[in-house]
JSON list of C-alpha atoms in Angstrom, two decimals:
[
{"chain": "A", "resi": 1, "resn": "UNK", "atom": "CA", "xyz": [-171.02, -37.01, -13.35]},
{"chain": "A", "resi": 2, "resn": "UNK", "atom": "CA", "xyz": [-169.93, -35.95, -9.96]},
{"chain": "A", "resi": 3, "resn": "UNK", "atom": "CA", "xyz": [-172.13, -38.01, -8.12]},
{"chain": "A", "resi": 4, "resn": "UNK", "atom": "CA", "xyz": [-170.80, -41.13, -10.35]},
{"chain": "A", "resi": 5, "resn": "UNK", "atom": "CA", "xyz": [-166.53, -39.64, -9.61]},
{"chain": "A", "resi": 6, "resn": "UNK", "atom": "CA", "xyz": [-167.64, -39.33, -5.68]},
{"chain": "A", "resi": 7, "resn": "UNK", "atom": "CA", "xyz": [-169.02, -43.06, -5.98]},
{"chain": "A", "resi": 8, "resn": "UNK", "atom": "CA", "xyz": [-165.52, -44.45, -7.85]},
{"chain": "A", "resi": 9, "resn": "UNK", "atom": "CA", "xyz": [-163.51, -42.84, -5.09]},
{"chain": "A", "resi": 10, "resn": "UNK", "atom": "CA", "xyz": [-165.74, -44.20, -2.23]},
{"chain": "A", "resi": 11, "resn": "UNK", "atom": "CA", "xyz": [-165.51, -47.56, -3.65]},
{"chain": "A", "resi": 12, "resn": "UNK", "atom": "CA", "xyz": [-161.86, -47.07, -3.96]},
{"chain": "A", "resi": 13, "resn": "UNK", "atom": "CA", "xyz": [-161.89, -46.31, -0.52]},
{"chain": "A", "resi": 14, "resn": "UNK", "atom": "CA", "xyz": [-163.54, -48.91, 0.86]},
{"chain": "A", "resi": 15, "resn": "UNK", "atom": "CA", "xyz": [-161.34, -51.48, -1.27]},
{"chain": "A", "resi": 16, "resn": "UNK", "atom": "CA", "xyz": [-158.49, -49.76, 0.30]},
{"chain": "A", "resi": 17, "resn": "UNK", "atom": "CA", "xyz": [-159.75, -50.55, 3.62]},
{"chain": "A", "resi": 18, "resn": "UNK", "atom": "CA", "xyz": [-160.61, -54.38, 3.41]},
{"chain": "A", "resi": 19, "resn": "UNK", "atom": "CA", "xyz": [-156.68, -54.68, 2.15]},
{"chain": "A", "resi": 20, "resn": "UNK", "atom": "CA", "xyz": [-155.59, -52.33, 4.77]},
{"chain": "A", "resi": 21, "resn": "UNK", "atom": "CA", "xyz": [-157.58, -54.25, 7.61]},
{"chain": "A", "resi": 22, "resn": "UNK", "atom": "CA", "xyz": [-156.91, -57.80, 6.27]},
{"chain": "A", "resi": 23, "resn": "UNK", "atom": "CA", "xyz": [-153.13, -57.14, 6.04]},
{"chain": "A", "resi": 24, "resn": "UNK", "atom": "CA", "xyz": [-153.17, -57.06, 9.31]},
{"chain": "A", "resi": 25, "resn": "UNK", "atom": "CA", "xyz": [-154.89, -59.78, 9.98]},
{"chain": "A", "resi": 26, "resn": "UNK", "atom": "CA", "xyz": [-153.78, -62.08, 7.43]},
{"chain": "A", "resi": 27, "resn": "UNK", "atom": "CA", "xyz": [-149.57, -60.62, 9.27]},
{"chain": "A", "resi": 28, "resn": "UNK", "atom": "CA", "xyz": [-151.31, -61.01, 13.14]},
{"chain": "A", "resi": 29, "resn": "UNK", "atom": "CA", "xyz": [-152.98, -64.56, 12.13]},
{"chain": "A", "resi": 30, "resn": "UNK", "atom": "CA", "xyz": [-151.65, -66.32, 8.75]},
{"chain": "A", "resi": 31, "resn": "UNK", "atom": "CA", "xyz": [-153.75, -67.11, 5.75]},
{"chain": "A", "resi": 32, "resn": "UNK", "atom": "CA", "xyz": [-154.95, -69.62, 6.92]},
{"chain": "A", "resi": 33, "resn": "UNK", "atom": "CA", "xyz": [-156.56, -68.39, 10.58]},
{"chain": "A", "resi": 34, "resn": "UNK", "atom": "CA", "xyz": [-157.92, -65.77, 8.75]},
{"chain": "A", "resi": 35, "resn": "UNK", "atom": "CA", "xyz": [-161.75, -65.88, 8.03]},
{"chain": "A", "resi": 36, "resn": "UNK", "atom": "CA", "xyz": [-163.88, -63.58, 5.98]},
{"chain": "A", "resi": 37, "resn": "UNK", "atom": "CA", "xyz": [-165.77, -63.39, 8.52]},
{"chain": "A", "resi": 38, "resn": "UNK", "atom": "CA", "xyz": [-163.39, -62.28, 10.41]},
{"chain": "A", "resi": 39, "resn": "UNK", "atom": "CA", "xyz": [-162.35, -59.18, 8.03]},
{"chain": "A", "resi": 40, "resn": "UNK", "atom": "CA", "xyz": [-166.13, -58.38, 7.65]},
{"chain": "A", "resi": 41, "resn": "UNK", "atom": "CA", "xyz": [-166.71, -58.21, 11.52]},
{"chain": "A", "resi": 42, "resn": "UNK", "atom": "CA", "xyz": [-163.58, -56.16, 11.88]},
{"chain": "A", "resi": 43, "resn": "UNK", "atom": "CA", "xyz": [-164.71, -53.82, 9.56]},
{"chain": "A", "resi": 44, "resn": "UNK", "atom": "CA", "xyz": [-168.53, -53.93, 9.98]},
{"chain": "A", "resi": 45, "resn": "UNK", "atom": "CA", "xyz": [-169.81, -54.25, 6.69]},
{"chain": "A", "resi": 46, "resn": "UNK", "atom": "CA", "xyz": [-171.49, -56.06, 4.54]},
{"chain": "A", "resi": 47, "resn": "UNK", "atom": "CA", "xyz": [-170.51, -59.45, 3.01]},
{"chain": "A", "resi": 48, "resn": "UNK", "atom": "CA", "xyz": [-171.85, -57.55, -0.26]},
{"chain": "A", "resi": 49, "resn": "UNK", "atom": "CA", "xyz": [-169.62, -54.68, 0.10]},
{"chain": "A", "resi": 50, "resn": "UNK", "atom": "CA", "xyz": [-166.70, -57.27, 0.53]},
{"chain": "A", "resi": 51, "resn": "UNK", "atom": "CA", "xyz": [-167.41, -59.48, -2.08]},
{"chain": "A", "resi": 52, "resn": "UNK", "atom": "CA", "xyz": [-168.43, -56.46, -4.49]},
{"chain": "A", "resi": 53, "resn": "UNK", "atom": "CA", "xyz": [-164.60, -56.10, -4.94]},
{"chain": "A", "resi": 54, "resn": "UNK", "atom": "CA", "xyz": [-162.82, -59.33, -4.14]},
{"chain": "A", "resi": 55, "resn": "UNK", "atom": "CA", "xyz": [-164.48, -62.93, -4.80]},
{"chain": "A", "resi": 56, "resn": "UNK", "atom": "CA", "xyz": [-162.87, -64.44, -2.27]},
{"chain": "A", "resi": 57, "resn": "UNK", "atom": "CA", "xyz": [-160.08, -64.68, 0.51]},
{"chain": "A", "resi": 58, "resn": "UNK", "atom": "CA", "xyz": [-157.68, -65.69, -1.52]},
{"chain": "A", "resi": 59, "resn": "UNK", "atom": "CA", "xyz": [-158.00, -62.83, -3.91]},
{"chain": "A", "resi": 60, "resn": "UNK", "atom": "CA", "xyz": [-157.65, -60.65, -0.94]},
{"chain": "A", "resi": 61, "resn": "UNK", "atom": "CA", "xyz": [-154.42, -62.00, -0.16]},
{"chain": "A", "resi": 62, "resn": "UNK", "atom": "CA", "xyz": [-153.04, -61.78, -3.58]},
{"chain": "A", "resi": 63, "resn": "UNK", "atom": "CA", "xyz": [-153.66, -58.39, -3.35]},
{"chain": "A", "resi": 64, "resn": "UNK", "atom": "CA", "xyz": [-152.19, -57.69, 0.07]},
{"chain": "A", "resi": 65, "resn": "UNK", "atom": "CA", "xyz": [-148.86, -59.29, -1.45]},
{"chain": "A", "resi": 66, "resn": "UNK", "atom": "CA", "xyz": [-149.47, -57.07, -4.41]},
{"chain": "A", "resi": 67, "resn": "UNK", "atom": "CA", "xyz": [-150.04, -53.60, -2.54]},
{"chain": "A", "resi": 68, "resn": "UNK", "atom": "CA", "xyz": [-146.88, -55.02, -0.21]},
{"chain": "A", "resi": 69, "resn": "UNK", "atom": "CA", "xyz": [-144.68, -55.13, -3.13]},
{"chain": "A", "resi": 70, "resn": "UNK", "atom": "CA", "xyz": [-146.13, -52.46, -4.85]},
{"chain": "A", "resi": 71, "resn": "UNK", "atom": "CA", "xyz": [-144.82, -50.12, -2.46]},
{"chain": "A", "resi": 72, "resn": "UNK", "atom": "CA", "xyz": [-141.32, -51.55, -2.23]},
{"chain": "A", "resi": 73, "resn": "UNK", "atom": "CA", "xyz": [-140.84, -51.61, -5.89]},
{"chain": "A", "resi": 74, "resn": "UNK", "atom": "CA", "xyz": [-141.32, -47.40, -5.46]},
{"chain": "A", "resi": 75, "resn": "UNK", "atom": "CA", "xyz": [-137.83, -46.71, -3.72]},
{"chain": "A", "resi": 76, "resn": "UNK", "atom": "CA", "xyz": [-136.19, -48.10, -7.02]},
{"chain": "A", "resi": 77, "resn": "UNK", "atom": "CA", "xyz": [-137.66, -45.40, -9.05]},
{"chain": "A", "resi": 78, "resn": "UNK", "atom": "CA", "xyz": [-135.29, -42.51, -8.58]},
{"chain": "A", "resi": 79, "resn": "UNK", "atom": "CA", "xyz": [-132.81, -44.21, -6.33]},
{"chain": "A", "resi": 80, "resn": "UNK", "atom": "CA", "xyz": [-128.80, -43.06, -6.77]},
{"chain": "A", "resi": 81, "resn": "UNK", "atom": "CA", "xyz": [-126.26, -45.82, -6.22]},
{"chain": "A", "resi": 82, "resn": "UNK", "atom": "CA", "xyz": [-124.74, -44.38, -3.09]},
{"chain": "A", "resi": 83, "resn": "UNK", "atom": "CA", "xyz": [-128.65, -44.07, -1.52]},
{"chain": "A", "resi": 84, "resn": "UNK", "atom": "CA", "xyz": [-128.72, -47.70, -2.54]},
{"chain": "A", "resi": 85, "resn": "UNK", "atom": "CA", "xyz": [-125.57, -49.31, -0.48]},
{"chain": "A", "resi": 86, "resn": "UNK", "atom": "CA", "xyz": [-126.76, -47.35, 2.31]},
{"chain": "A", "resi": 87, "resn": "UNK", "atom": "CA", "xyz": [-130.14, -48.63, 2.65]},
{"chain": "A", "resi": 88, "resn": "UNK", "atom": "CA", "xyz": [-128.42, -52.29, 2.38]},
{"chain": "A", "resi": 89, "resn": "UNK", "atom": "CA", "xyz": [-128.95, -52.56, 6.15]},
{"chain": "A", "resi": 90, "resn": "UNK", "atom": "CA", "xyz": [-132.39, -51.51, 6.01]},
{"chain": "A", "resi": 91, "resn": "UNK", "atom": "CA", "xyz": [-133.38, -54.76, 4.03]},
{"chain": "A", "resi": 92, "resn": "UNK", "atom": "CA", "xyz": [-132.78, -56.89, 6.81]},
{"chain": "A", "resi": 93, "resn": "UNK", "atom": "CA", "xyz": [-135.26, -55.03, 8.79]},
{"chain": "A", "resi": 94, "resn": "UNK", "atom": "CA", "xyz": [-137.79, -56.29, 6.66]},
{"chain": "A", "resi": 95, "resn": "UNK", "atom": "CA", "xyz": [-137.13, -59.32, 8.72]},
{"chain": "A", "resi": 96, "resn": "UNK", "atom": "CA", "xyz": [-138.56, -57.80, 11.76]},
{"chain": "A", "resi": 97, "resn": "UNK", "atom": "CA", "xyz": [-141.55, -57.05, 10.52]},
{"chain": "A", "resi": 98, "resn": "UNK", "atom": "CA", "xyz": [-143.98, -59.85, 11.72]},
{"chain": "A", "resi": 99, "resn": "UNK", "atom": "CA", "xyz": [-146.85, -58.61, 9.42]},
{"chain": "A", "resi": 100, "resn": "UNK", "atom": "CA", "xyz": [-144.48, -59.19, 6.24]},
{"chain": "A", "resi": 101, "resn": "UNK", "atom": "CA", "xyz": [-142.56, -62.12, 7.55]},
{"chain": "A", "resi": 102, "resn": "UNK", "atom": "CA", "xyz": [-145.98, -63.68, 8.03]},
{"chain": "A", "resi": 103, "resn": "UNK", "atom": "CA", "xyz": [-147.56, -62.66, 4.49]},
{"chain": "A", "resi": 104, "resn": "UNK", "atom": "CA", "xyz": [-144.99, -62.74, 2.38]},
{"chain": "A", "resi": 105, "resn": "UNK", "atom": "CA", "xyz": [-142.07, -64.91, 3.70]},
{"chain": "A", "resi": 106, "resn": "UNK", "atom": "CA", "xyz": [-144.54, -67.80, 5.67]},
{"chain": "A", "resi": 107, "resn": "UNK", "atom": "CA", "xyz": [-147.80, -67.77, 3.75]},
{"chain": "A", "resi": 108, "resn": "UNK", "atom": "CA", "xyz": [-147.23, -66.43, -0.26]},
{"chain": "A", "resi": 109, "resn": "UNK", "atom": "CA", "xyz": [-145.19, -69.09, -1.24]},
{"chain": "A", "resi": 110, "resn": "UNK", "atom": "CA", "xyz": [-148.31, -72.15, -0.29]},
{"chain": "A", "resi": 111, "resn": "UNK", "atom": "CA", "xyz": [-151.26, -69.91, -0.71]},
{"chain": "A", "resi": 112, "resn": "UNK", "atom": "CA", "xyz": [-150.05, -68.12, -4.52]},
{"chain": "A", "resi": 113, "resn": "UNK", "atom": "CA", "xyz": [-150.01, -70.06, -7.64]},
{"chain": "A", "resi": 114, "resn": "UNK", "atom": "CA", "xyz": [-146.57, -70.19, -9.38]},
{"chain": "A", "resi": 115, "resn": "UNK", "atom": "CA", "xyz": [-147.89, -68.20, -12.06]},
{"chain": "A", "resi": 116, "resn": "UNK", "atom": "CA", "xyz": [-148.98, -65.39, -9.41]},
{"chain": "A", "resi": 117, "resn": "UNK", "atom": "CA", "xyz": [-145.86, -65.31, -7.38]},
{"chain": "A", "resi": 118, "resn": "UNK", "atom": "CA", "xyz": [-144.09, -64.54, -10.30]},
{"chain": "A", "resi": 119, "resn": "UNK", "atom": "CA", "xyz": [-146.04, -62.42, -11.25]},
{"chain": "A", "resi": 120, "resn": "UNK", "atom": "CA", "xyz": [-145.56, -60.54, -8.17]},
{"chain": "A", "resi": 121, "resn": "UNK", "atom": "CA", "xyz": [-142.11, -61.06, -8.14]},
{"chain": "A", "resi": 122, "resn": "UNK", "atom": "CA", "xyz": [-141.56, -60.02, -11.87]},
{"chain": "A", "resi": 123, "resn": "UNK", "atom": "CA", "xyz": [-143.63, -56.79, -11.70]},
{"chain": "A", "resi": 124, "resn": "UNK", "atom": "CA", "xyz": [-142.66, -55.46, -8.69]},
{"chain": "A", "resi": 125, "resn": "UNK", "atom": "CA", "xyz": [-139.30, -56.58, -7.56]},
{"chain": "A", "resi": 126, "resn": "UNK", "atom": "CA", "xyz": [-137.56, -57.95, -10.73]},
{"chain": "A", "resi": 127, "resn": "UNK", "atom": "CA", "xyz": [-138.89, -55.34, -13.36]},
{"chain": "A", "resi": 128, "resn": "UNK", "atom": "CA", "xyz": [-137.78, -52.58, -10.42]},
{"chain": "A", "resi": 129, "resn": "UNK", "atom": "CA", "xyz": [-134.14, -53.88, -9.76]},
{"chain": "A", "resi": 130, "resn": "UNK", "atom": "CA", "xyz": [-133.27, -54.62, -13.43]},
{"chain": "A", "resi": 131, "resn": "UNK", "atom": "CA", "xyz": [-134.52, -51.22, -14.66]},
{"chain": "A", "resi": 132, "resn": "UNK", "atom": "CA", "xyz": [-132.41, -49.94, -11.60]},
{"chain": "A", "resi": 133, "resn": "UNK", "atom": "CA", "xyz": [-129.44, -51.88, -12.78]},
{"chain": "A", "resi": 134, "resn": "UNK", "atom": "CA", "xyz": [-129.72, -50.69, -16.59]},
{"chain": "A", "resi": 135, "resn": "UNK", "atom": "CA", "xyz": [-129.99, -47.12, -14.84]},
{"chain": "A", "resi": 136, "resn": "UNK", "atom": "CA", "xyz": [-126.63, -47.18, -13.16]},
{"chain": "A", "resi": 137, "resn": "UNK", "atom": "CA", "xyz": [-124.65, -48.96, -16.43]},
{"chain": "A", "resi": 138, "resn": "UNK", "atom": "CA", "xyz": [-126.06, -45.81, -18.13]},
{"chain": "A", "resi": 139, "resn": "UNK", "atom": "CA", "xyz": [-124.85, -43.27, -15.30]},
{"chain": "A", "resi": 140, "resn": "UNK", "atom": "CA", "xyz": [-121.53, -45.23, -15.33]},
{"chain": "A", "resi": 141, "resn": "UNK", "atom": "CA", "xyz": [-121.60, -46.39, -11.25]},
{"chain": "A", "resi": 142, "resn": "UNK", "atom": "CA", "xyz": [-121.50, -50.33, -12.25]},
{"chain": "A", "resi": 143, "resn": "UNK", "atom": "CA", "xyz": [-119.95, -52.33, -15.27]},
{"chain": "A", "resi": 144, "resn": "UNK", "atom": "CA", "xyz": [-122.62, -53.52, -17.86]},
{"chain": "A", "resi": 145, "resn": "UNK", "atom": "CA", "xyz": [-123.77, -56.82, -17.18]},
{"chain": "A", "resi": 146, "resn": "UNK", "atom": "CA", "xyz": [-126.93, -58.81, -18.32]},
{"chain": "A", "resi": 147, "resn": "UNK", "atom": "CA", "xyz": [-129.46, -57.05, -15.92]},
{"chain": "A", "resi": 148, "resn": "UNK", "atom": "CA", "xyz": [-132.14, -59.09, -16.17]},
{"chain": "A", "resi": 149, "resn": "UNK", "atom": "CA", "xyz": [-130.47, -62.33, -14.79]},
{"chain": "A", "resi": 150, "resn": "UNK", "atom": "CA", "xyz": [-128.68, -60.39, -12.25]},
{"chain": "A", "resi": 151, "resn": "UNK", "atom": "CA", "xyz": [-132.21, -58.89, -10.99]},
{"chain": "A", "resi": 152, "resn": "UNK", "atom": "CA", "xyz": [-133.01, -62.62, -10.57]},
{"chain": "A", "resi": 153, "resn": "UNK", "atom": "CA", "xyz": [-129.90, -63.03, -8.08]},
{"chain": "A", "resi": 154, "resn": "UNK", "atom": "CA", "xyz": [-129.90, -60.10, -6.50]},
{"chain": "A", "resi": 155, "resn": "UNK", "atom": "CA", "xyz": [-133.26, -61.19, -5.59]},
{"chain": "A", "resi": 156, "resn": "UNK", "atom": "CA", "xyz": [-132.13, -64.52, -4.93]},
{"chain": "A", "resi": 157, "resn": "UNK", "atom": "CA", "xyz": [-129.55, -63.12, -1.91]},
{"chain": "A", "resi": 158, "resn": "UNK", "atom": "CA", "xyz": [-132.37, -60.61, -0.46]},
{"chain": "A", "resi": 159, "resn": "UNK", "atom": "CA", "xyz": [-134.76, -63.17, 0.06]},
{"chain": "A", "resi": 160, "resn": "UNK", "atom": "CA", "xyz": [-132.31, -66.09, 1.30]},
{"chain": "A", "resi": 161, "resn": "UNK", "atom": "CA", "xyz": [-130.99, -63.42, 3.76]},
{"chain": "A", "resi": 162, "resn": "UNK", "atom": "CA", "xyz": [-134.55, -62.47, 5.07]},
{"chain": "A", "resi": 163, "resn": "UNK", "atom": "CA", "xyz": [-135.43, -66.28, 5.19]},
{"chain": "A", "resi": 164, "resn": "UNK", "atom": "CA", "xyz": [-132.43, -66.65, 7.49]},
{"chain": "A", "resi": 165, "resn": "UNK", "atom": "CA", "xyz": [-133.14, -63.92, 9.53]},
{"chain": "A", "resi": 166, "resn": "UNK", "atom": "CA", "xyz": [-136.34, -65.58, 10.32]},
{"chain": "A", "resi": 167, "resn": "UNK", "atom": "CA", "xyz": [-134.72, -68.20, 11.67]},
{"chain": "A", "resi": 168, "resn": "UNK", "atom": "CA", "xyz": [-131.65, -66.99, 13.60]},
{"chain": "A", "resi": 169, "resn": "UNK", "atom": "CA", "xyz": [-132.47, -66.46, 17.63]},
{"chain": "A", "resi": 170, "resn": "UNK", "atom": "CA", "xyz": [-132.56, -63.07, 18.66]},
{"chain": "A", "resi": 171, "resn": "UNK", "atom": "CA", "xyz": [-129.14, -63.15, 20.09]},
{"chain": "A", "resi": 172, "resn": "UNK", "atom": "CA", "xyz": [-127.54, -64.12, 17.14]},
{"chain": "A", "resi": 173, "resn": "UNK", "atom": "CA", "xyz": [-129.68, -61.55, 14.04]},
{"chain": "A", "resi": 174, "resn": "UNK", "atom": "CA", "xyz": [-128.06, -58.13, 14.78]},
{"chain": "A", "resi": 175, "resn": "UNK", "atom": "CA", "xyz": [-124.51, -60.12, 14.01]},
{"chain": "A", "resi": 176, "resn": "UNK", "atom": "CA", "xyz": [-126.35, -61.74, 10.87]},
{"chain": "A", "resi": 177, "resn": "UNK", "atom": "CA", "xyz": [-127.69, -58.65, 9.72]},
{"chain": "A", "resi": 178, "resn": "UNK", "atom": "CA", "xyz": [-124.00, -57.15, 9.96]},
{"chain": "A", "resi": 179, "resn": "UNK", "atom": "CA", "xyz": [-122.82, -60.43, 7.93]},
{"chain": "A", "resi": 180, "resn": "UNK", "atom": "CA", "xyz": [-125.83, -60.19, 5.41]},
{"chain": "A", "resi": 181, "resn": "UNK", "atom": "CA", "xyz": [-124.90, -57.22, 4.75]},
{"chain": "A", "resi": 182, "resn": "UNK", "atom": "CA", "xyz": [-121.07, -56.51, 4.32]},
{"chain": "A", "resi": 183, "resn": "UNK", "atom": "CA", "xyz": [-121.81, -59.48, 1.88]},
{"chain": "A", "resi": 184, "resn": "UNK", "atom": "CA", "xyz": [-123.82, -57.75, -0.35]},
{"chain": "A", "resi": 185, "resn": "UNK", "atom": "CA", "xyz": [-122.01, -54.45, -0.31]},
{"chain": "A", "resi": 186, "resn": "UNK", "atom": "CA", "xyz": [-118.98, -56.78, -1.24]},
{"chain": "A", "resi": 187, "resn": "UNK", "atom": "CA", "xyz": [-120.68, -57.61, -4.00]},
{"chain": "A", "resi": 188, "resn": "UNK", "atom": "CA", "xyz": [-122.12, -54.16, -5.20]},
{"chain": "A", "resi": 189, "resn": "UNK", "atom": "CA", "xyz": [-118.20, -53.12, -4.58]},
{"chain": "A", "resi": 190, "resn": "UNK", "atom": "CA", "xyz": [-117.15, -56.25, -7.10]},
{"chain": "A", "resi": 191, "resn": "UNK", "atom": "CA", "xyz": [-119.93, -54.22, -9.26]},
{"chain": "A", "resi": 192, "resn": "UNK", "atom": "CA", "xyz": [-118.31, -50.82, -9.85]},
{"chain": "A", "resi": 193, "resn": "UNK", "atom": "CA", "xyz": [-116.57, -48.96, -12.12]},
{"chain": "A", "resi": 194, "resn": "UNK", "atom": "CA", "xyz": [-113.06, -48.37, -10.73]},
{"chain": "A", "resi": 195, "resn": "UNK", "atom": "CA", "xyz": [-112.22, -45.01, -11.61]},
{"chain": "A", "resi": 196, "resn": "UNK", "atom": "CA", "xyz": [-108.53, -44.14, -11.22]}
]
């Protein structure tokens, strides 16, 4: 039994490590100058121990964009409403990160299916945000509003204002991020309860 539990968490470990590894490939060379090849040279193993867990490259990078999301979805869980306007800047630094501006904002949207990207999107964004929302009606910080489709554009201004900021010249994206910003805190301020 132990020697079975020790062979689970080794192969969880290694599956760890291809995502770890290819992540940064897939964010240092897109999908599509990424080889298997590659991953299994820059790990130096097997094509067997690869393909024992993922069947091909493309699986790998579904679940890069999964364990990326996964992660973000987390800071929604116990998250106060105050913590949340203050990390409102913090999006935008998403932005800066080349690994997830390559993955997620260059490559997701041609390599994913439609049915995988929202799945991704539902699970780990949507789901997160809405459940948020429905949290903060209850603790009476923001007026009650149909969550789910405001999940959707909440969503909707994150990811227009990262796909902006991957486009604005240096000199211009601290002044965006300021912009991006004080319009979405305008809008969780629109949100609130006024209490008098």
């Amino acid at each position: 039994m132990k020697a079975m539990s020790q062979k689970i968490l080794k192969g969880q470990e290694t599956k760890s490590t291809i995502l770890n590894v290819a992540k940064k490939m897939f964010g240092k060379k897109g999908f599509a100058e990424t080889s298997v090849e590659g991953i299994i040279s820059e790990l130096q193993i097997t094509k067997g121990a690869l393909y024992h867990h993922f069947t091909n490259k493309r699986q790998i990078f579904f679940e890069v964009c999964r364990m990326i999301n996964e992660s973000a979805s987390r800071k929604w869980e116990n998250m106060s409403w105050n913590a949340f306007k203050k990390s409102i800047p913090n999006l935008w630094d998403l932005a800066d990160d080349s690994d997830f501006v390559q993955i997620w904002i260059r490559d997701s949207y041609s390599v994913l299916t439609k049915e995988e990207m929202i799945s991704l999107e539902e699970h780990y964004i949507k789901k997160p945000i809405q459940d948020f929302l429905e949290r903060m009606v209850k603790e009476k910080y923001i007026e009650n509003l149909p969550s789910f489709e405001e999940a959707y554009i909440m969503v909707g201004m994150i990811n227009q204002g990262l796909w902006l900021l991957t486009s604005v010249d240096k000199k211009n994206k601290a002044k965006t991020k300021q912009n991006l910003t004080k319009i979405i805190l305008n809008y969780l301020h629109l949100r609130e309860i006024k209490k008098f």
